[in-house]
CSV table of C-alpha atoms in Angstrom, one decimal:
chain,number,residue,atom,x,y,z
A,1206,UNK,CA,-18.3,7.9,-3.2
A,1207,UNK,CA,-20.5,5.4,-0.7
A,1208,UNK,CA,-23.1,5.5,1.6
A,1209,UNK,CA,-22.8,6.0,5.2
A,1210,UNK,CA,-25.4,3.6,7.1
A,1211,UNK,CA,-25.8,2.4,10.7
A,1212,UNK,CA,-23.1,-0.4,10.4
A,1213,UNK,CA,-20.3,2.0,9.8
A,1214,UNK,CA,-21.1,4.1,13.0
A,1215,UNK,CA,-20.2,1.0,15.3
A,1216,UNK,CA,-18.0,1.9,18.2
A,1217,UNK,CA,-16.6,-1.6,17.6
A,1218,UNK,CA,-16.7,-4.2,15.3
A,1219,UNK,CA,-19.2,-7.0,15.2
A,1220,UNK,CA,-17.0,-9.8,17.7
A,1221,UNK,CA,-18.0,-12.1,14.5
A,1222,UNK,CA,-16.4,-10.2,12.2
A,1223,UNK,CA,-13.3,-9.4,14.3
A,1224,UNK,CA,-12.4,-12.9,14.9
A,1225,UNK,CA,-12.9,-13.5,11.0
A,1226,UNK,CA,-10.3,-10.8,10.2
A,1227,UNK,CA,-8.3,-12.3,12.5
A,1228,UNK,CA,-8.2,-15.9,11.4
A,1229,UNK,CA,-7.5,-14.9,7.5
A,1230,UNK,CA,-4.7,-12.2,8.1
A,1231,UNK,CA,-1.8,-11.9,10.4
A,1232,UNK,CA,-3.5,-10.2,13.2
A,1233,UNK,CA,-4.7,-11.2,16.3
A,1234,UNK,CA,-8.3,-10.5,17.8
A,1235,UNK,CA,-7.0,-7.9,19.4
A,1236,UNK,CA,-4.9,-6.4,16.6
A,1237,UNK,CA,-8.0,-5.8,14.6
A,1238,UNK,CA,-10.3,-4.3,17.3
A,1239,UNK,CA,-7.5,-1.4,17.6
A,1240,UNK,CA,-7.2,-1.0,13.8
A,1241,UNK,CA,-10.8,-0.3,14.1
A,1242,UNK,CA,-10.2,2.4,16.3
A,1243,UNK,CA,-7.2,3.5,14.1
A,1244,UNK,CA,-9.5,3.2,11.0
A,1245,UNK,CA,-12.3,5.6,12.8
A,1246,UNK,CA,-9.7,8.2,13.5
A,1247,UNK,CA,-9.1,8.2,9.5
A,1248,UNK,CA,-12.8,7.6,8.3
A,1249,UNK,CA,-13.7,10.7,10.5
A,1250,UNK,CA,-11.0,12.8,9.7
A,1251,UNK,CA,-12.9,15.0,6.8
A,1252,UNK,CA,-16.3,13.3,5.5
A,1253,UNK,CA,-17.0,11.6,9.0
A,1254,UNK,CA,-19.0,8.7,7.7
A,1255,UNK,CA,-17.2,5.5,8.6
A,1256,UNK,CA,-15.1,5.0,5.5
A,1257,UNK,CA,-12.0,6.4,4.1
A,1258,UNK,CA,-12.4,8.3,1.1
A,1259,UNK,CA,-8.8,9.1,-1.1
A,1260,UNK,CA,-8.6,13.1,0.0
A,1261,UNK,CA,-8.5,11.1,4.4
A,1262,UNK,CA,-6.3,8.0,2.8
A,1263,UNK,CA,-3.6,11.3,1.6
A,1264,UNK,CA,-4.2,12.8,4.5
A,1265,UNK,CA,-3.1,10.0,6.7
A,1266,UNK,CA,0.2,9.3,4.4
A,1267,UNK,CA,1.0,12.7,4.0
A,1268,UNK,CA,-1.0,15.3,6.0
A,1269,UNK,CA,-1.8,16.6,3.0
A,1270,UNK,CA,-5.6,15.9,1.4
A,1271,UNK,CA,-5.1,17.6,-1.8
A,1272,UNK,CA,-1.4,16.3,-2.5
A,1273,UNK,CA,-1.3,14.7,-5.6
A,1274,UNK,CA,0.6,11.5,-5.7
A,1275,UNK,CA,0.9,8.3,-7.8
A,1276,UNK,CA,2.5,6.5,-5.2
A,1277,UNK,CA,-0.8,7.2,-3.1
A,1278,UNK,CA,-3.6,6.6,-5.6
A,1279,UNK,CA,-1.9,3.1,-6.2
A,1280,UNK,CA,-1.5,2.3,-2.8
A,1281,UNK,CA,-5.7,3.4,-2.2
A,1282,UNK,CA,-6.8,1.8,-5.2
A,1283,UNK,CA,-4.9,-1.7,-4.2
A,1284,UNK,CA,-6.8,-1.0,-0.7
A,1285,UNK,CA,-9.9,-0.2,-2.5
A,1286,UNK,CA,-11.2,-4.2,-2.8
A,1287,UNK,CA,-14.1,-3.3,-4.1
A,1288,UNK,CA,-13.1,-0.3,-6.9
A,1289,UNK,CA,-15.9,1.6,-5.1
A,1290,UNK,CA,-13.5,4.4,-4.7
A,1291,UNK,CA,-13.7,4.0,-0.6
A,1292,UNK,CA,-12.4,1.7,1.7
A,1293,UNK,CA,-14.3,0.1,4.1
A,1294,UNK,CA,-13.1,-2.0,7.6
A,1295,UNK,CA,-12.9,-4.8,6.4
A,1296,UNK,CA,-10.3,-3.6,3.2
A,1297,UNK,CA,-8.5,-1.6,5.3
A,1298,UNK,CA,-7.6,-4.4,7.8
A,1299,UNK,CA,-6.7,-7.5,4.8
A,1300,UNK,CA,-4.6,-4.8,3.1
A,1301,UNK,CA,-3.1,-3.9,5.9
A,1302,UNK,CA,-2.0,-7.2,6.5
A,1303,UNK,CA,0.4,-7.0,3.7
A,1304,UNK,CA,2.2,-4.7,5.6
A,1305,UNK,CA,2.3,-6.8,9.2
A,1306,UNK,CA,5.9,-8.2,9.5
A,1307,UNK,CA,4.7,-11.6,10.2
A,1308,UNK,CA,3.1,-11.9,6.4
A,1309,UNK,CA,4.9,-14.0,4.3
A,1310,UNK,CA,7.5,-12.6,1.9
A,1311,UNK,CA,5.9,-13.9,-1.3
A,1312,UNK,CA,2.5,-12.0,-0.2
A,1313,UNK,CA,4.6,-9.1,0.1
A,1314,UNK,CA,6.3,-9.2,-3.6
A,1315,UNK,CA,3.2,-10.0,-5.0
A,1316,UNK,CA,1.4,-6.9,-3.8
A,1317,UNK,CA,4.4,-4.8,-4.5
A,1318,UNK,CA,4.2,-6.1,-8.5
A,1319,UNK,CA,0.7,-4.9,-8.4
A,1320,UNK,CA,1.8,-2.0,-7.3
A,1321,UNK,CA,4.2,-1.7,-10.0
A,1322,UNK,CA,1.4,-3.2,-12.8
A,1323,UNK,CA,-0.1,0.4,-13.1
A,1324,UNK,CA,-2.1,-0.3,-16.3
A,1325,UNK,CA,-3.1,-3.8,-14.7
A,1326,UNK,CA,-1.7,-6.1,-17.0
A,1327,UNK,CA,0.2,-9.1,-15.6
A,1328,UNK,CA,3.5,-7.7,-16.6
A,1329,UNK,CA,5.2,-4.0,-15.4
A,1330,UNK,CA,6.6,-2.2,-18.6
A,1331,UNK,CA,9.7,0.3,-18.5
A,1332,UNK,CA,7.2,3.0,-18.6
A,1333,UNK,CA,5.1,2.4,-15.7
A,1334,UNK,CA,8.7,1.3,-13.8
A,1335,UNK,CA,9.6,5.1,-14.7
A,1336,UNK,CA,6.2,6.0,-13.5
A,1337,UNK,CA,6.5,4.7,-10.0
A,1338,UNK,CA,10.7,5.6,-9.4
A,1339,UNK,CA,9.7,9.3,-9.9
A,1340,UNK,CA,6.6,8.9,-7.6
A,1341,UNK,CA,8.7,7.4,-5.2
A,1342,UNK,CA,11.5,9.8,-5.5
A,1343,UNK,CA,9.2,12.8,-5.5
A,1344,UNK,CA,7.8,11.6,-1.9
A,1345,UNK,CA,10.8,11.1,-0.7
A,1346,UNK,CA,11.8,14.6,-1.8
A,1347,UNK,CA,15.0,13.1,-3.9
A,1348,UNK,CA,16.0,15.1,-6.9
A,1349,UNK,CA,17.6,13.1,-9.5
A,1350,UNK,CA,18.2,14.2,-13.2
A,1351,UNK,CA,16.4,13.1,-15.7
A,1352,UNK,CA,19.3,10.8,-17.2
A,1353,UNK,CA,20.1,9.5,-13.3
A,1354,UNK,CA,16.7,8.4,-13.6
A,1355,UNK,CA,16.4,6.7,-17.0
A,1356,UNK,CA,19.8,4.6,-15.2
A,1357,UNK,CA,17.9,3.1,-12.6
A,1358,UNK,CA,15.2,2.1,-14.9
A,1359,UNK,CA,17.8,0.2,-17.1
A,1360,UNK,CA,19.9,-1.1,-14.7
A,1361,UNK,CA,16.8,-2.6,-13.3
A,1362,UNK,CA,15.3,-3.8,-16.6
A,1363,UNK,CA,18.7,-5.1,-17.1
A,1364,UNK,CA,18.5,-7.3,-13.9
A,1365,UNK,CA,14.7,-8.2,-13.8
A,1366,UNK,CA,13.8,-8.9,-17.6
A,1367,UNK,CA,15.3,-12.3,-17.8
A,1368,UNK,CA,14.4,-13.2,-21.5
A,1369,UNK,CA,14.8,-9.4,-22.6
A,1370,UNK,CA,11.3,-8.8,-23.9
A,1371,UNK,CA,10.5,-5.4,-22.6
A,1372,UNK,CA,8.5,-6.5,-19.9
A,1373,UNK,CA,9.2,-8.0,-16.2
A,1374,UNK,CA,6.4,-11.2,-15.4
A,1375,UNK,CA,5.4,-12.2,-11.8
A,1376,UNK,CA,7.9,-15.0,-12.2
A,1377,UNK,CA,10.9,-12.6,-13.2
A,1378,UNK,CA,9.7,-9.5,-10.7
A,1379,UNK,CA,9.5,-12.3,-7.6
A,1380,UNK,CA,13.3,-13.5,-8.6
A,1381,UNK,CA,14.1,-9.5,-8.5
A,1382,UNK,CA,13.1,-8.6,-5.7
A,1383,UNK,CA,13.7,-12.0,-3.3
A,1384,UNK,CA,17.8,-10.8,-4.6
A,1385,UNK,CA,17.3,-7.1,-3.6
A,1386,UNK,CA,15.1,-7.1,-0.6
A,1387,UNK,CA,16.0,-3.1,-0.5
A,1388,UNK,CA,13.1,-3.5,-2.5
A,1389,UNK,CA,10.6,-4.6,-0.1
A,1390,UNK,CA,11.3,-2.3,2.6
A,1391,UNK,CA,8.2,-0.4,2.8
A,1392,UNK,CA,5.9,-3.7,2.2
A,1393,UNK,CA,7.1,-4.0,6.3
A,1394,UNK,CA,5.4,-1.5,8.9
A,1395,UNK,CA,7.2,-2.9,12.2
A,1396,UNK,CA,4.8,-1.0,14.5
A,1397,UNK,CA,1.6,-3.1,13.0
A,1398,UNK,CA,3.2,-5.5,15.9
A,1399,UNK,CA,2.4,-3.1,18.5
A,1400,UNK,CA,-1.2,-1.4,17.3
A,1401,UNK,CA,-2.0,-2.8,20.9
A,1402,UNK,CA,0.1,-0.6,22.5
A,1403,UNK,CA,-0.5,2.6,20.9
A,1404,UNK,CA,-2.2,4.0,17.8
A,1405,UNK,CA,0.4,5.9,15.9
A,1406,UNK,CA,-0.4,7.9,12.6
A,1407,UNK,CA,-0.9,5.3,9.5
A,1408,UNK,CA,2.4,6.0,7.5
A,1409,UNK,CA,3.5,4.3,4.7
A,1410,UNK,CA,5.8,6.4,3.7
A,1411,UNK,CA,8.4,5.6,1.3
A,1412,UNK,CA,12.3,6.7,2.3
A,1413,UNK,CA,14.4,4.8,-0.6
A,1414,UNK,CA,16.7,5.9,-2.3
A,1415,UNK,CA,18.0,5.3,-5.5
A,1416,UNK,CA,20.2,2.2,-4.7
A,1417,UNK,CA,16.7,1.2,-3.8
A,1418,UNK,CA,14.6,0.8,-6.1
């Protein structure tokens, strides 16, 4: 799961490092020093060793460690840089930035196709569409029948998959999405503007609904 070692119990982040982070992502210098203290708060809120394992990733999104969730394992393994099942400072704070409501739009849809690519291969297939609605759905405790379900899955096939081959491409998913920006609303977490001012719990919760999605 990783290693604790003496670099991860820093009260702060190497200056060095900070003012990296800074430079490559939307946040300021000061930005990323009080994600750091945001991502301690997380790292040490079960196996205390500077990182943040899935079970403290769930438990941030849903104050729940042991909820089981496709919606959050996608979201941790897109944070997860590395695929060394943690995520480390640095991971946390250029994923994050995704989120920040300065990033540019096309960041934004890309990461949200990735999100959508569950099997990883370029394209997102009706089935892993179906996948992700019902994870969506089920977090925002929406009941919808099963044939309410397939609807939205077709309707949206219908709109995204331009030459009608079964499968939506980057190209097709960022012409989706840039005419239903419903879409994108949780790629935007407007407090990331304030982390200065206060260090609220790290929510990325989803509250579509099914004219959504």
């Amino acid at each position: 799961m990783g290693c604790a070692s003496s670099k991860q119990f820093r009260r702060a982040p190497p200056h060095e490092d900070a003012a990296l982070l800074a430079k490559e992502t939307t946040f300021s210098l000061n930005e990323v020093e009080a994600l750091y203290e945001l991502f301690k708060k997380i790292s040490y809120s079960i196996f205390k060793d500077g990182l943040i394992h899935k079970e403290e990733f769930q438990l941030a999104l849903f104050r729940n460690s042991n909820r089981k969730n496709l919606f959050a394992d996608r979201i941790f393994d897109l944070f997860d840089l590395k695929r060394n099942g943690v995520i480390e400072f640095e991971e946390f704070v250029r994923s994050l930035h995704i989120f920040h409501p300065d990033t540019p739009m096309a960041d934004k849809i890309a990461f949200a196709f990735r999100l959508y690519d569950l099997r990883g291969t370029g394209s997102i297939e009706r089935e892993e569409l179906k996948e992700m609605v019902l994870a969506i759905l089920n977090e925002s405790d929406l009941l919808l029948s099963d044939d309410a379900v397939e609807q939205i899955v077709d309707q949206t096939f219908k709109q995204a998959d331009l030459n009608s081959d079964g499968r939506i491409d980057p190209d097709e998913w960022k012409e989706f999405a840039s005419k239903n920006p419903a879409l994108l609303k949780n790629m935007t977490l407007p407090y990331l503007k304030d982390i200065t001012m206060s260090f609220p719990s790290f929510v990325v919760y989803s509250g579509a609904g099914d004219e959504e999605l």
